[in-house]
PDB file of C-alpha atoms in Angstrom:
ATOM      1  CA  MET A   1     194.338 229.878  54.564  1.00  0.00           C
ATOM      2  CA  THR A   2     194.439 232.733  52.048  1.00  0.00           C
ATOM      3  CA  GLY A   3     191.271 234.430  53.223  1.00  0.00           C
ATOM      4  CA  GLY A   4     188.524 233.175  50.912  1.00  0.00           C
ATOM      5  CA  ALA A   5     185.165 232.334  52.415  1.00  0.00           C
ATOM      6  CA  MET A   6     184.164 228.845  51.394  1.00  0.00           C
ATOM      7  CA  LYS A   7     181.083 226.748  51.893  1.00  0.00           C
ATOM      8  CA  SER A   8     180.801 223.016  51.396  1.00  0.00           C
ATOM      9  CA  HIS A   9     177.695 220.879  51.250  1.00  0.00           C
ATOM     10  CA  GLY A  10     177.081 217.347  52.451  1.00  0.00           C
ATOM     11  CA  ARG A  11     179.077 215.097  54.743  1.00  0.00           C
ATOM     12  CA  LEU A  12     182.221 216.496  56.378  1.00  0.00           C
ATOM     13  CA  SER A  13     185.677 214.959  56.626  1.00  0.00           C
ATOM     14  CA  ILE A  14     187.587 216.572  59.525  1.00  0.00           C
ATOM     15  CA  ARG A  15     191.361 216.373  59.969  1.00  0.00           C
ATOM     16  CA  ALA A  16     193.449 217.555  62.912  1.00  0.00           C
ATOM     17  CA  SER A  17     195.472 220.707  62.272  1.00  0.00           C
ATOM     18  CA  LEU A  18     197.777 222.956  64.285  1.00  0.00           C
ATOM     19  CA  GLN A  19     196.520 226.027  62.426  1.00  0.00           C
ATOM     20  CA  PRO A  20     193.043 227.555  62.453  1.00  0.00           C
ATOM     21  CA  ARG A  21     191.061 226.511  59.433  1.00  0.00           C
ATOM     22  CA  ASP A  22     187.606 226.767  58.033  1.00  0.00           C
ATOM     23  CA  LEU A  23     186.581 223.126  58.228  1.00  0.00           C
ATOM     24  CA  MET A  24     183.833 223.776  55.688  1.00  0.00           C
ATOM     25  CA  ALA A  25     186.527 224.438  53.071  1.00  0.00           C
ATOM     26  CA  GLU A  26     187.501 220.790  52.881  1.00  0.00           C
ATOM     27  CA  PRO A  27     185.828 218.328  50.480  1.00  0.00           C
ATOM     28  CA  GLN A  28     183.409 216.143  52.373  1.00  0.00           C
ATOM     29  CA  VAL A  29     184.447 212.682  51.224  1.00  0.00           C
ATOM     30  CA  ARG A  30     188.039 212.113  50.209  1.00  0.00           C
ATOM     31  CA  GLY A  31     188.288 210.673  46.715  1.00  0.00           C
ATOM     32  CA  ALA A  32     184.677 211.426  45.725  1.00  0.00           C
ATOM     33  CA  TRP A  33     183.959 213.371  42.535  1.00  0.00           C
ATOM     34  CA  THR A  34     184.124 217.066  43.447  1.00  0.00           C
ATOM     35  CA  ALA A  35     182.624 220.217  41.944  1.00  0.00           C
ATOM     36  CA  GLN A  36     184.151 223.520  43.042  1.00  0.00           C
ATOM     37  CA  VAL A  37     182.366 226.737  42.061  1.00  0.00           C
ATOM     38  CA  VAL A  38     183.997 230.166  42.093  1.00  0.00           C
ATOM     39  CA  THR A  39     181.132 232.645  42.377  1.00  0.00           C
ATOM     40  CA  LEU A  40     180.048 236.016  43.725  1.00  0.00           C
ATOM     41  CA  PHE A  41     176.868 234.300  44.928  1.00  0.00           C
ATOM     42  CA  PRO A  42     177.811 231.189  46.927  1.00  0.00           C
ATOM     43  CA  GLU A  43     174.314 231.216  48.437  1.00  0.00           C
ATOM     44  CA  ALA A  44     173.048 230.074  45.017  1.00  0.00           C
ATOM     45  CA  PHE A  45     174.460 226.617  45.767  1.00  0.00           C
ATOM     46  CA  PRO A  46     173.487 223.869  46.052  1.00  0.00           C
ATOM     47  CA  GLY A  47     170.188 225.230  44.676  1.00  0.00           C
ATOM     48  CA  VAL A  48     168.396 222.567  42.643  1.00  0.00           C
ATOM     49  CA  LEU A  49     171.455 220.345  43.009  1.00  0.00           C
ATOM     50  CA  GLY A  50     170.390 219.779  46.614  1.00  0.00           C
ATOM     51  CA  LEU A  51     167.079 218.257  45.516  1.00  0.00           C
ATOM     52  CA  SER A  52     165.980 214.849  44.263  1.00  0.00           C
ATOM     53  CA  LEU A  53     168.617 212.331  43.148  1.00  0.00           C
ATOM     54  CA  THR A  54     171.569 214.722  43.007  1.00  0.00           C
ATOM     55  CA  GLY A  55     170.732 216.033  46.476  1.00  0.00           C
ATOM     56  CA  ARG A  56     170.472 212.558  47.932  1.00  0.00           C
ATOM     57  CA  ALA A  57     173.758 211.568  46.307  1.00  0.00           C
ATOM     58  CA  LEU A  58     175.378 214.695  47.759  1.00  0.00           C
ATOM     59  CA  THR A  59     174.153 213.796  51.250  1.00  0.00           C
ATOM     60  CA  GLU A  60     175.378 210.229  50.819  1.00  0.00           C
ATOM     61  CA  GLY A  61     178.847 211.413  49.841  1.00  0.00           C
ATOM     62  CA  LEU A  62     178.769 210.160  46.258  1.00  0.00           C
ATOM     63  CA  TRP A  63     180.010 213.591  45.190  1.00  0.00           C
ATOM     64  CA  ASN A  64     181.225 216.807  46.835  1.00  0.00           C
ATOM     65  CA  LEU A  65     180.215 220.431  46.300  1.00  0.00           C
ATOM     66  CA  ARG A  66     182.410 223.332  47.392  1.00  0.00           C
ATOM     67  CA  SER A  67     181.491 226.956  46.727  1.00  0.00           C
ATOM     68  CA  ILE A  68     184.257 229.584  46.797  1.00  0.00           C
ATOM     69  CA  ASP A  69     183.124 233.157  47.373  1.00  0.00           C
ATOM     70  CA  LEU A  70     185.015 235.492  45.023  1.00  0.00           C
ATOM     71  CA  ARG A  71     184.286 238.664  47.042  1.00  0.00           C
ATOM     72  CA  PRO A  72     186.816 238.144  49.889  1.00  0.00           C
ATOM     73  CA  PHE A  73     189.595 238.074  47.294  1.00  0.00           C
ATOM     74  CA  GLY A  74     188.597 241.551  46.118  1.00  0.00           C
ATOM     75  CA  ILE A  75     190.860 244.603  46.292  1.00  0.00           C
ATOM     76  CA  GLY A  76     190.731 247.440  48.793  1.00  0.00           C
ATOM     77  CA  LYS A  77     188.309 248.468  51.491  1.00  0.00           C
ATOM     78  CA  HIS A  78     185.276 247.590  49.399  1.00  0.00           C
ATOM     79  CA  ARG A  79     186.690 244.273  48.092  1.00  0.00           C
ATOM     80  CA  ASN A  80     186.308 245.287  44.463  1.00  0.00           C
ATOM     81  CA  VAL A  81     186.501 242.319  42.112  1.00  0.00           C
ATOM     82  CA  ASP A  82     186.094 244.187  38.809  1.00  0.00           C
ATOM     83  CA  ASP A  83     187.328 247.219  36.889  1.00  0.00           C
ATOM     84  CA  THR A  84     186.682 249.060  33.626  1.00  0.00           C
ATOM     85  CA  PRO A  85     187.625 247.238  30.384  1.00  0.00           C
ATOM     86  CA  ALA A  86     190.953 248.103  28.801  1.00  0.00           C
ATOM     87  CA  GLY A  87     190.377 250.027  25.593  1.00  0.00           C
ATOM     88  CA  GLY A  88     187.073 251.405  26.822  1.00  0.00           C
ATOM     89  CA  GLY A  89     183.555 250.164  26.479  1.00  0.00           C
ATOM     90  CA  ALA A  90     180.488 249.472  28.568  1.00  0.00           C
ATOM     91  CA  GLY A  91     180.363 247.335  31.670  1.00  0.00           C
ATOM     92  CA  MET A  92     183.029 245.959  33.979  1.00  0.00           C
ATOM     93  CA  VAL A  93     185.481 243.041  33.817  1.00  0.00           C
ATOM     94  CA  ILE A  94     186.535 240.712  36.654  1.00  0.00           C
ATOM     95  CA  ARG A  95     190.173 241.412  37.492  1.00  0.00           C
ATOM     96  CA  ALA A  96     192.890 238.873  36.701  1.00  0.00           C
ATOM     97  CA  ASP A  97     194.567 239.173  40.123  1.00  0.00           C
ATOM     98  CA  VAL A  98     191.286 238.640  41.979  1.00  0.00           C
ATOM     99  CA  MET A  99     190.298 235.563  39.974  1.00  0.00           C
ATOM    100  CA  ASP A 100     193.841 234.203  40.185  1.00  0.00           C
ATOM    101  CA  ALA A 101     193.731 234.338  43.984  1.00  0.00           C
ATOM    102  CA  ALA A 102     190.421 232.449  44.038  1.00  0.00           C
ATOM    103  CA  LEU A 103     191.700 229.788  41.628  1.00  0.00           C
ATOM    104  CA  ARG A 104     194.854 229.309  43.685  1.00  0.00           C
ATOM    105  CA  GLU A 105     192.636 228.733  46.717  1.00  0.00           C
ATOM    106  CA  ALA A 106     190.670 226.182  44.707  1.00  0.00           C
ATOM    107  CA  GLY A 107     193.878 224.312  43.893  1.00  0.00           C
ATOM    108  CA  ALA A 108     195.267 222.843  40.705  1.00  0.00           C
ATOM    109  CA  ASP A 109     193.972 219.282  41.068  1.00  0.00           C
ATOM    110  CA  LEU A 110     190.826 219.713  38.943  1.00  0.00           C
ATOM    111  CA  PRO A 111     190.232 220.955  35.402  1.00  0.00           C
ATOM    112  CA  VAL A 112     189.008 224.557  35.363  1.00  0.00           C
ATOM    113  CA  ILE A 113     185.976 225.526  33.256  1.00  0.00           C
ATOM    114  CA  TYR A 114     184.650 229.023  32.576  1.00  0.00           C
ATOM    115  CA  LEU A 115     180.940 229.225  31.727  1.00  0.00           C
ATOM    116  CA  SER A 116     180.932 231.507  28.687  1.00  0.00           C
ATOM    117  CA  PRO A 117     178.670 232.105  25.645  1.00  0.00           C
ATOM    118  CA  ARG A 118     181.769 232.014  23.448  1.00  0.00           C
ATOM    119  CA  GLY A 119     182.821 228.577  24.698  1.00  0.00           C
ATOM    120  CA  ARG A 120     182.466 225.256  22.922  1.00  0.00           C
ATOM    121  CA  PRO A 121     178.920 223.858  23.172  1.00  0.00           C
ATOM    122  CA  PHE A 122     178.397 221.525  26.115  1.00  0.00           C
ATOM    123  CA  THR A 123     177.576 217.974  25.030  1.00  0.00           C
ATOM    124  CA  GLN A 124     176.611 214.687  26.617  1.00  0.00           C
ATOM    125  CA  ALA A 125     179.976 213.328  25.510  1.00  0.00           C
ATOM    126  CA  ARG A 126     181.791 216.056  27.450  1.00  0.00           C
ATOM    127  CA  ALA A 127     179.607 215.334  30.486  1.00  0.00           C
ATOM    128  CA  ARG A 128     180.656 211.675  30.334  1.00  0.00           C
ATOM    129  CA  GLU A 129     184.328 212.658  30.151  1.00  0.00           C
ATOM    130  CA  LEU A 130     183.993 214.946  33.150  1.00  0.00           C
ATOM    131  CA  ALA A 131     182.087 212.299  35.137  1.00  0.00           C
ATOM    132  CA  GLN A 132     184.969 209.862  34.633  1.00  0.00           C
ATOM    133  CA  GLY A 133     187.485 212.335  36.069  1.00  0.00           C
ATOM    134  CA  PRO A 134     188.077 213.629  39.610  1.00  0.00           C
ATOM    135  CA  GLY A 135     185.725 216.612  39.245  1.00  0.00           C
ATOM    136  CA  MET A 136     185.935 220.200  38.017  1.00  0.00           C
ATOM    137  CA  THR A 137     186.356 223.793  39.132  1.00  0.00           C
ATOM    138  CA  LEU A 138     183.789 226.129  37.568  1.00  0.00           C
ATOM    139  CA  ILE A 139     184.151 229.888  37.137  1.00  0.00           C
ATOM    140  CA  CYS A 140     180.851 231.767  37.221  1.00  0.00           C
ATOM    141  CA  GLY A 141     181.354 234.989  35.336  1.00  0.00           C
ATOM    142  CA  ARG A 142     179.528 238.281  35.884  1.00  0.00           C
ATOM    143  CA  PHE A 143     179.528 241.706  34.251  1.00  0.00           C
ATOM    144  CA  GLU A 144     181.331 241.675  30.865  1.00  0.00           C
ATOM    145  CA  GLY A 145     183.413 238.639  31.692  1.00  0.00           C
ATOM    146  CA  VAL A 146     186.839 237.743  33.092  1.00  0.00           C
ATOM    147  CA  ASP A 147     190.267 239.180  32.225  1.00  0.00           C
ATOM    148  CA  GLN A 148     191.630 236.952  29.442  1.00  0.00           C
ATOM    149  CA  ARG A 149     195.079 236.779  31.009  1.00  0.00           C
ATOM    150  CA  VAL A 150     193.949 234.726  34.001  1.00  0.00           C
ATOM    151  CA  LEU A 151     192.044 232.337  31.717  1.00  0.00           C
ATOM    152  CA  ASP A 152     195.201 231.816  29.658  1.00  0.00           C
ATOM    153  CA  ALA A 153     197.438 231.489  32.711  1.00  0.00           C
ATOM    154  CA  HIS A 154     195.340 228.712  34.229  1.00  0.00           C
ATOM    155  CA  GLY A 155     194.579 226.907  30.944  1.00  0.00           C
ATOM    156  CA  VAL A 156     190.865 227.408  31.464  1.00  0.00           C
ATOM    157  CA  GLU A 157     188.406 225.588  29.194  1.00  0.00           C
ATOM    158  CA  GLU A 158     185.426 227.679  28.063  1.00  0.00           C
ATOM    159  CA  ILE A 159     182.055 225.944  27.751  1.00  0.00           C
ATOM    160  CA  SER A 160     178.693 227.288  26.594  1.00  0.00           C
ATOM    161  CA  ILE A 161     175.325 225.727  27.447  1.00  0.00           C
ATOM    162  CA  GLY A 162     173.602 227.448  24.510  1.00  0.00           C
ATOM    163  CA  ASP A 163     173.509 230.363  22.114  1.00  0.00           C
ATOM    164  CA  TYR A 164     172.146 232.918  24.541  1.00  0.00           C
ATOM    165  CA  VAL A 165     173.462 235.145  27.334  1.00  0.00           C
ATOM    166  CA  LEU A 166     172.688 234.878  31.060  1.00  0.00           C
ATOM    167  CA  THR A 167     173.281 237.501  33.729  1.00  0.00           C
ATOM    168  CA  GLY A 168     175.811 235.205  35.386  1.00  0.00           C
ATOM    169  CA  GLY A 169     177.297 231.736  35.260  1.00  0.00           C
ATOM    170  CA  GLU A 170     175.589 230.256  38.316  1.00  0.00           C
ATOM    171  CA  LEU A 171     172.660 228.698  36.441  1.00  0.00           C
ATOM    172  CA  ALA A 172     174.997 227.386  33.750  1.00  0.00           C
ATOM    173  CA  ALA A 173     177.255 225.894  36.417  1.00  0.00           C
ATOM    174  CA  GLN A 174     174.311 224.025  37.923  1.00  0.00           C
ATOM    175  CA  VAL A 175     173.457 222.690  34.459  1.00  0.00           C
ATOM    176  CA  LEU A 176     176.985 221.365  33.967  1.00  0.00           C
ATOM    177  CA  ILE A 177     177.104 219.819  37.427  1.00  0.00           C
ATOM    178  CA  ASP A 178     173.680 218.182  37.123  1.00  0.00           C
ATOM    179  CA  ALA A 179     174.394 216.720  33.680  1.00  0.00           C
ATOM    180  CA  THR A 180     177.687 215.310  34.934  1.00  0.00           C
ATOM    181  CA  VAL A 181     176.791 214.120  38.441  1.00  0.00           C
ATOM    182  CA  ARG A 182     173.877 212.006  37.213  1.00  0.00           C
ATOM    183  CA  LEU A 183     176.388 209.921  35.224  1.00  0.00           C
ATOM    184  CA  ILE A 184     178.381 209.007  38.335  1.00  0.00           C
ATOM    185  CA  PRO A 185     177.691 205.386  39.344  1.00  0.00           C
ATOM    186  CA  ARG A 186     174.937 204.924  41.971  1.00  0.00           C
ATOM    187  CA  VAL A 187     173.602 208.493  41.637  1.00  0.00           C
ATOM    188  CA  LEU A 188     170.640 207.354  39.541  1.00  0.00           C
ATOM    189  CA  GLY A 189     168.502 204.604  40.968  1.00  0.00           C
ATOM    190  CA  ASN A 190     168.485 202.738  37.657  1.00  0.00           C
ATOM    191  CA  GLN A 191     171.643 203.173  35.608  1.00  0.00           C
ATOM    192  CA  ASP A 192     170.035 201.228  32.751  1.00  0.00           C
ATOM    193  CA  SER A 193     167.841 204.267  32.077  1.00  0.00           C
ATOM    194  CA  LEU A 194     170.915 206.070  30.723  1.00  0.00           C
ATOM    195  CA  ALA A 195     171.161 203.695  27.771  1.00  0.00           C
ATOM    196  CA  GLU A 196     168.049 204.952  25.932  1.00  0.00           C
ATOM    197  CA  GLU A 197     168.382 208.654  26.716  1.00  0.00           C
ATOM    198  CA  SER A 198     168.849 211.291  24.044  1.00  0.00           C
ATOM    199  CA  PHE A 199     172.507 211.542  22.901  1.00  0.00           C
ATOM    200  CA  SER A 200     173.417 208.213  24.523  1.00  0.00           C
ATOM    201  CA  PRO A 201     176.077 206.268  22.548  1.00  0.00           C
ATOM    202  CA  ASP A 202     174.117 203.085  23.312  1.00  0.00           C
ATOM    203  CA  HIS A 203     171.198 204.758  21.541  1.00  0.00           C
ATOM    204  CA  GLY A 204     173.290 205.696  18.517  1.00  0.00           C
ATOM    205  CA  GLY A 205     173.289 209.387  19.419  1.00  0.00           C
ATOM    206  CA  LEU A 206     169.587 209.694  18.557  1.00  0.00           C
ATOM    207  CA  LEU A 207     166.984 211.700  20.408  1.00  0.00           C
ATOM    208  CA  GLU A 208     164.821 209.678  22.778  1.00  0.00           C
ATOM    209  CA  HIS A 209     161.540 208.180  21.591  1.00  0.00           C
ATOM    210  CA  PRO A 210     158.201 209.496  22.966  1.00  0.00           C
ATOM    211  CA  GLN A 211     157.077 208.209  26.371  1.00  0.00           C
ATOM    212  CA  TYR A 212     153.548 207.349  27.569  1.00  0.00           C
ATOM    213  CA  THR A 213     151.845 206.137  30.739  1.00  0.00           C
ATOM    214  CA  LYS A 214     148.337 205.800  32.193  1.00  0.00           C
ATOM    215  CA  PRO A 215     145.555 206.575  31.443  1.00  0.00           C
ATOM    216  CA  ALA A 216     145.360 204.708  28.137  1.00  0.00           C
ATOM    217  CA  LEU A 217     143.027 207.380  26.720  1.00  0.00           C
ATOM    218  CA  TRP A 218     143.474 211.022  27.712  1.00  0.00           C
ATOM    219  CA  GLU A 219     141.358 213.803  26.194  1.00  0.00           C
ATOM    220  CA  GLY A 220     140.779 211.759  23.066  1.00  0.00           C
ATOM    221  CA  ARG A 221     144.447 210.828  22.660  1.00  0.00           C
ATOM    222  CA  ALA A 222     145.363 207.167  22.976  1.00  0.00           C
ATOM    223  CA  ILE A 223     148.615 205.411  23.718  1.00  0.00           C
ATOM    224  CA  PRO A 224     149.906 203.807  20.468  1.00  0.00           C
ATOM    225  CA  ASP A 225     148.560 200.284  20.133  1.00  0.00           C
ATOM    226  CA  VAL A 226     152.010 198.742  19.732  1.00  0.00           C
ATOM    227  CA  LEU A 227     153.014 199.839  23.244  1.00  0.00           C
ATOM    228  CA  LEU A 228     150.053 197.920  24.688  1.00  0.00           C
ATOM    229  CA  SER A 229     150.602 194.825  22.534  1.00  0.00           C
ATOM    230  CA  GLY A 230     153.047 193.004  24.791  1.00  0.00           C
ATOM    231  CA  ASN A 231     155.224 192.305  21.736  1.00  0.00           C
ATOM    232  CA  HIS A 232     158.627 193.412  22.986  1.00  0.00           C
ATOM    233  CA  ALA A 233     160.332 193.136  19.612  1.00  0.00           C
ATOM    234  CA  ALA A 234     157.641 195.266  17.964  1.00  0.00           C
ATOM    235  CA  ILE A 235     157.865 197.805  20.795  1.00  0.00           C
ATOM    236  CA  ALA A 236     161.654 198.029  20.431  1.00  0.00           C
ATOM    237  CA  ASN A 237     161.334 198.512  16.657  1.00  0.00           C
ATOM    238  CA  TRP A 238     158.667 201.220  17.108  1.00  0.00           C
ATOM    239  CA  ARG A 239     160.761 203.105  19.658  1.00  0.00           C
ATOM    240  CA  HIS A 240     163.835 202.976  17.436  1.00  0.00           C
ATOM    241  CA  ASP A 241     161.847 204.122  14.410  1.00  0.00           C
ATOM    242  CA  MET A 242     160.366 207.035  16.356  1.00  0.00           C
ATOM    243  CA  ALA A 243     163.807 208.005  17.668  1.00  0.00           C
ATOM    244  CA  GLU A 244     165.082 208.120  14.086  1.00  0.00           C
ATOM    245  CA  ARG A 245     162.083 210.139  12.891  1.00  0.00           C
ATOM    246  CA  LEU A 246     162.311 212.692  15.688  1.00  0.00           C
ATOM    247  CA  THR A 247     166.056 213.082  15.234  1.00  0.00           C
ATOM    248  CA  LYS A 248     165.748 213.663  11.496  1.00  0.00           C
ATOM    249  CA  GLU A 249     162.906 216.135  11.997  1.00  0.00           C
ATOM    250  CA  ARG A 250     164.293 218.153  14.911  1.00  0.00           C
ATOM    251  CA  ARG A 251     168.081 217.764  14.815  1.00  0.00           C
ATOM    252  CA  PRO A 252     169.408 217.462  11.263  1.00  0.00           C
ATOM    253  CA  ASP A 253     172.955 217.855  12.608  1.00  0.00           C
ATOM    254  CA  LEU A 254     172.634 214.729  14.751  1.00  0.00           C
ATOM    255  CA  TRP A 255     170.863 212.904  11.957  1.00  0.00           C
ATOM    256  CA  ARG A 256     173.680 213.525   9.465  1.00  0.00           C
ATOM    257  CA  ALA A 257     176.204 211.971  11.840  1.00  0.00           C
ATOM    258  CA  TYR A 258     173.896 209.050  12.575  1.00  0.00           C
ATOM    259  CA  GLU A 259     172.998 208.247   8.972  1.00  0.00           C
ATOM    260  CA  GLN A 260     176.639 208.124   7.909  1.00  0.00           C
ATOM    261  CA  ALA A 261     177.168 205.252  10.304  1.00  0.00           C
ATOM    262  CA  HIS A 262     173.797 203.493  10.403  1.00  0.00           C
ATOM    263  CA  VAL A 263     171.323 204.357   7.651  1.00  0.00           C
ATOM    264  CA  ASP A 264     171.243 203.074   4.090  1.00  0.00           C
ATOM    265  CA  PRO A 265     169.777 205.290   1.336  1.00  0.00           C
ATOM    266  CA  ALA A 266     166.545 203.264   1.122  1.00  0.00           C
ATOM    267  CA  LYS A 267     165.890 203.724   4.860  1.00  0.00           C
ATOM    268  CA  ASP A 268     166.647 207.428   4.556  1.00  0.00           C
ATOM    269  CA  ARG A 269     164.062 207.838   1.798  1.00  0.00           C
ATOM    270  CA  GLN A 270     161.539 205.972   3.940  1.00  0.00           C
ATOM    271  CA  LEU A 271     162.082 208.519   6.703  1.00  0.00           C
ATOM    272  CA  SER A 272     162.024 211.525   4.355  1.00  0.00           C
ATOM    273  CA  GLY A 273     158.442 212.302   5.356  1.00  0.00           C
ATOM    274  CA  ALA A 274     159.235 212.056   9.052  1.00  0.00           C
ATOM    275  CA  SER A 275     158.005 215.532   9.893  1.00  0.00           C
ATOM    276  CA  ASP A 276     154.557 215.114   8.342  1.00  0.00           C
ATOM    277  CA  GLN A 277     154.143 211.528   9.499  1.00  0.00           C
ATOM    278  CA  SER A 278     155.124 212.202  13.085  1.00  0.00           C
ATOM    279  CA  ARG A 279     152.891 215.275  13.203  1.00  0.00           C
ATOM    280  CA  ASP A 280     149.942 213.328  11.784  1.00  0.00           C
ATOM    281  CA  TYR A 281     150.645 210.559  14.273  1.00  0.00           C
ATOM    282  CA  ARG A 282     150.611 212.961  17.218  1.00  0.00           C
ATOM    283  CA  GLU A 283     147.393 214.679  16.144  1.00  0.00           C
ATOM    284  CA  GLN A 284     145.229 211.668  15.327  1.00  0.00           C
ATOM    285  CA  PRO A 285     143.275 210.384  18.353  1.00  0.00           C
ATOM    286  CA  LYS A 286     142.962 206.625  18.670  1.00  0.00           C
ATOM    287  CA  GLU A 287     140.604 204.370  20.510  1.00  0.00           C
ATOM    288  CA  PRO A 288     142.217 202.660  23.502  1.00  0.00           C
ATOM    289  CA  LYS A 289     143.140 199.008  23.115  1.00  0.00           C
ATOM    290  CA  ARG A 290     140.524 196.800  24.731  1.00  0.00           C
TER     291      ARG A 290
END
């Protein structure tokens, strides 16, 4: 044991050993998809990941969560993990030797990802790729970031969850884990629900259509008649049309990719007024179907 304080969550798998060990450092279920998180705040985990479907799946051993506290790998009496940036400037930078020690404790079996605003944007496609693998080790940055040398040495992938800056990577790490874990078989109660989600390949990469439920009339706003018609073909066509309209209105980047593969020019012209039509549709109250 190299001295890092680790915490695992969920079911334990205990092996006999002749040397003292922190049993909580071991993944809970051998072979299950595993998320390891290197962080200065291990108490932040599991956080929301311990709730609802992801929490139940964690308890059932469908995936493992291991938090690795960066502080014990720090230098000197005060376990310093950071130092001033080379070349000057504001803030502090996490030291290469400190992060290297934590990553060596994590092991080299999983891909390593650094949550960073300068990383490639996180996508549903990347979540699917990660869900099909053995898991991932996530670096939660703090201060001004992490010494570039340790990122290069470990071949770390940088991922961003959006064009904004957080105070640390813990929230971003939970986003990555949640988006990935829910794609693991048996985590969701109904895997068929994945097919019509936004960004799903089965849905053509479109945004999801609007959803409605009871009551049929709420504050003067009615559920669209077609959804109460019982005509499944008409309902499917309406949902697909709305998915196309919303995608063209709100995400032109996704729409351009979609129309190259699926939309003919005549259909594109038909949807050219999507913004006005969908807005009018949302604002016009309807009488409930009797």
